[in-house]
Amino acid sequence: MLAGQPAAVVVDLSRLAFCDFEGMGALIGAERRARELGGRLVLTGARGQCARLLHRTGLDRIFRLLPGPAATGEAGPPVAVPRGSTQLVTSLT
């Protein structure tokens, strides 16, 4: 996703049922790589355990967090993503 150097990669976490520290580490690595390439990693739809983990670790202050699903057709209004972004929608349940 980062190879094309988009302004942002939007990762929709709304279907993510569980995320541990290893998963957060992967997101941190992706954010670091995106910044090296002049972009950002944007998270959307974080809820439940994942949202709590982001808050408790302080990562909610590092990542740009958007509410709700990112234009996936799920309940709720679509989220406006940054211009020049690439969206990655998780298929994890």
mmCIF file of C-alpha atoms in Angstrom:
data_model
loop_
_atom_site.group_PDB
_atom_site.id
_atom_site.type_symbol
_atom_site.label_atom_id
_atom_site.label_comp_id
_atom_site.label_asym_id
_atom_site.label_seq_id
_atom_site.Cartn_x
_atom_site.Cartn_y
_atom_site.Cartn_z
ATOM 1 C CA MET A 1 0.000 0.000 0.000
ATOM 2 C CA LEU A 2 2.842 2.395 0.752
ATOM 3 C CA ALA A 3 4.808 1.668 -2.435
ATOM 4 C CA GLY A 4 2.798 4.251 -4.393
ATOM 5 C CA GLN A 5 3.551 6.853 -1.701
ATOM 6 C CA PRO A 6 -0.053 7.962 -1.086
ATOM 7 C CA ALA A 7 -0.697 10.981 1.139
ATOM 8 C CA ALA A 8 -2.348 8.605 3.595
ATOM 9 C CA VAL A 9 -3.292 4.976 3.949
ATOM 10 C CA VAL A 10 -6.638 4.621 5.693
ATOM 11 C CA VAL A 11 -6.986 1.382 7.653
ATOM 12 C CA ASP A 12 -10.578 0.507 8.536
ATOM 13 C CA LEU A 13 -10.575 -1.319 11.884
ATOM 14 C CA SER A 14 -14.369 -1.523 12.218
ATOM 15 C CA ARG A 15 -14.424 -5.304 11.599
ATOM 16 C CA LEU A 16 -11.421 -6.026 13.804
ATOM 17 C CA ALA A 17 -12.569 -8.206 16.696
ATOM 18 C CA PHE A 18 -9.232 -8.373 18.538
ATOM 19 C CA CYS A 19 -5.882 -6.599 18.461
ATOM 20 C CA ASP A 20 -2.955 -7.273 20.779
ATOM 21 C CA PHE A 21 0.401 -5.567 21.273
ATOM 22 C CA GLU A 22 1.843 -7.428 18.296
ATOM 23 C CA GLY A 23 -0.915 -6.001 16.095
ATOM 24 C CA MET A 24 -0.310 -2.525 17.506
ATOM 25 C CA GLY A 25 3.392 -2.995 16.788
ATOM 26 C CA ALA A 26 2.564 -3.728 13.156
ATOM 27 C CA LEU A 27 0.478 -0.538 12.971
ATOM 28 C CA ILE A 28 3.296 1.471 14.556
ATOM 29 C CA GLY A 29 5.756 0.068 12.006
ATOM 30 C CA ALA A 30 3.402 0.934 9.153
ATOM 31 C CA GLU A 31 2.936 4.470 10.533
ATOM 32 C CA ARG A 32 6.713 4.908 10.811
ATOM 33 C CA ARG A 33 7.217 3.714 7.232
ATOM 34 C CA ALA A 34 4.403 5.940 5.945
ATOM 35 C CA ARG A 35 5.991 8.985 7.600
ATOM 36 C CA GLU A 36 9.381 8.104 6.102
ATOM 37 C CA LEU A 37 7.688 8.229 2.699
ATOM 38 C CA GLY A 38 5.978 11.539 3.467
ATOM 39 C CA GLY A 39 2.526 10.107 4.201
ATOM 40 C CA ARG A 40 0.399 9.099 7.159
ATOM 41 C CA LEU A 41 -1.397 6.035 8.431
ATOM 42 C CA VAL A 42 -4.975 6.918 9.343
ATOM 43 C CA LEU A 43 -7.106 4.558 11.436
ATOM 44 C CA THR A 44 -10.872 4.532 11.217
ATOM 45 C CA GLY A 45 -13.588 2.552 12.956
ATOM 46 C CA ALA A 46 -11.573 1.529 16.037
ATOM 47 C CA ARG A 47 -13.995 0.264 18.667
ATOM 48 C CA GLY A 48 -14.182 -1.932 21.717
ATOM 49 C CA GLN A 49 -10.969 -3.600 22.841
ATOM 50 C CA CYS A 50 -8.963 -2.072 19.990
ATOM 51 C CA ALA A 51 -10.068 1.485 20.838
ATOM 52 C CA ARG A 52 -9.308 0.901 24.532
ATOM 53 C CA LEU A 53 -5.829 -0.429 23.701
ATOM 54 C CA LEU A 54 -5.098 2.598 21.512
ATOM 55 C CA HIS A 55 -6.179 4.903 24.348
ATOM 56 C CA ARG A 56 -4.394 3.070 27.189
ATOM 57 C CA THR A 57 -1.103 2.956 25.311
ATOM 58 C CA GLY A 58 -1.318 6.597 24.208
ATOM 59 C CA LEU A 59 -1.304 5.562 20.564
ATOM 60 C CA ASP A 60 -4.540 7.486 20.062
ATOM 61 C CA ARG A 61 -2.311 10.585 20.233
ATOM 62 C CA ILE A 62 0.094 9.236 17.604
ATOM 63 C CA PHE A 63 -2.293 7.910 14.978
ATOM 64 C CA ARG A 64 -4.836 10.062 13.230
ATOM 65 C CA LEU A 65 -8.127 8.449 14.245
ATOM 66 C CA LEU A 66 -11.367 8.914 12.330
ATOM 67 C CA PRO A 67 -14.747 7.721 13.599
ATOM 68 C CA GLY A 68 -16.921 5.118 11.921
ATOM 69 C CA PRO A 69 -16.404 2.892 8.905
ATOM 70 C CA ALA A 70 -14.542 4.353 5.923
ATOM 71 C CA ALA A 71 -17.041 4.346 3.060
ATOM 72 C CA THR A 72 -17.477 0.573 3.236
ATOM 73 C CA GLY A 73 -21.247 0.507 3.007
ATOM 74 C CA GLU A 74 -21.612 -0.470 6.654
ATOM 75 C CA ALA A 75 -23.922 1.266 9.095
ATOM 76 C CA GLY A 76 -23.219 4.916 9.679
ATOM 77 C CA PRO A 77 -22.154 7.680 7.357
ATOM 78 C CA PRO A 78 -18.985 7.241 5.333
ATOM 79 C CA VAL A 79 -15.896 8.949 6.655
ATOM 80 C CA ALA A 80 -14.200 11.566 4.502
ATOM 81 C CA VAL A 81 -10.660 10.352 3.958
ATOM 82 C CA PRO A 82 -7.719 12.634 3.212
ATOM 83 C CA ARG A 83 -7.180 13.630 -0.431
ATOM 84 C CA GLY A 84 -4.678 11.351 -2.171
ATOM 85 C CA SER A 85 -5.340 8.495 0.266
ATOM 86 C CA THR A 86 -5.417 4.782 -0.300
ATOM 87 C CA GLN A 87 -7.945 2.802 1.723
ATOM 88 C CA LEU A 88 -7.264 -0.591 3.253
ATOM 89 C CA VAL A 89 -10.377 -2.295 4.572
ATOM 90 C CA THR A 90 -9.747 -5.155 6.978
ATOM 91 C CA SER A 91 -11.522 -8.442 6.372
ATOM 92 C CA LEU A 92 -10.683 -9.785 9.820
ATOM 93 C CA THR A 93 -13.487 -10.828 12.126
#
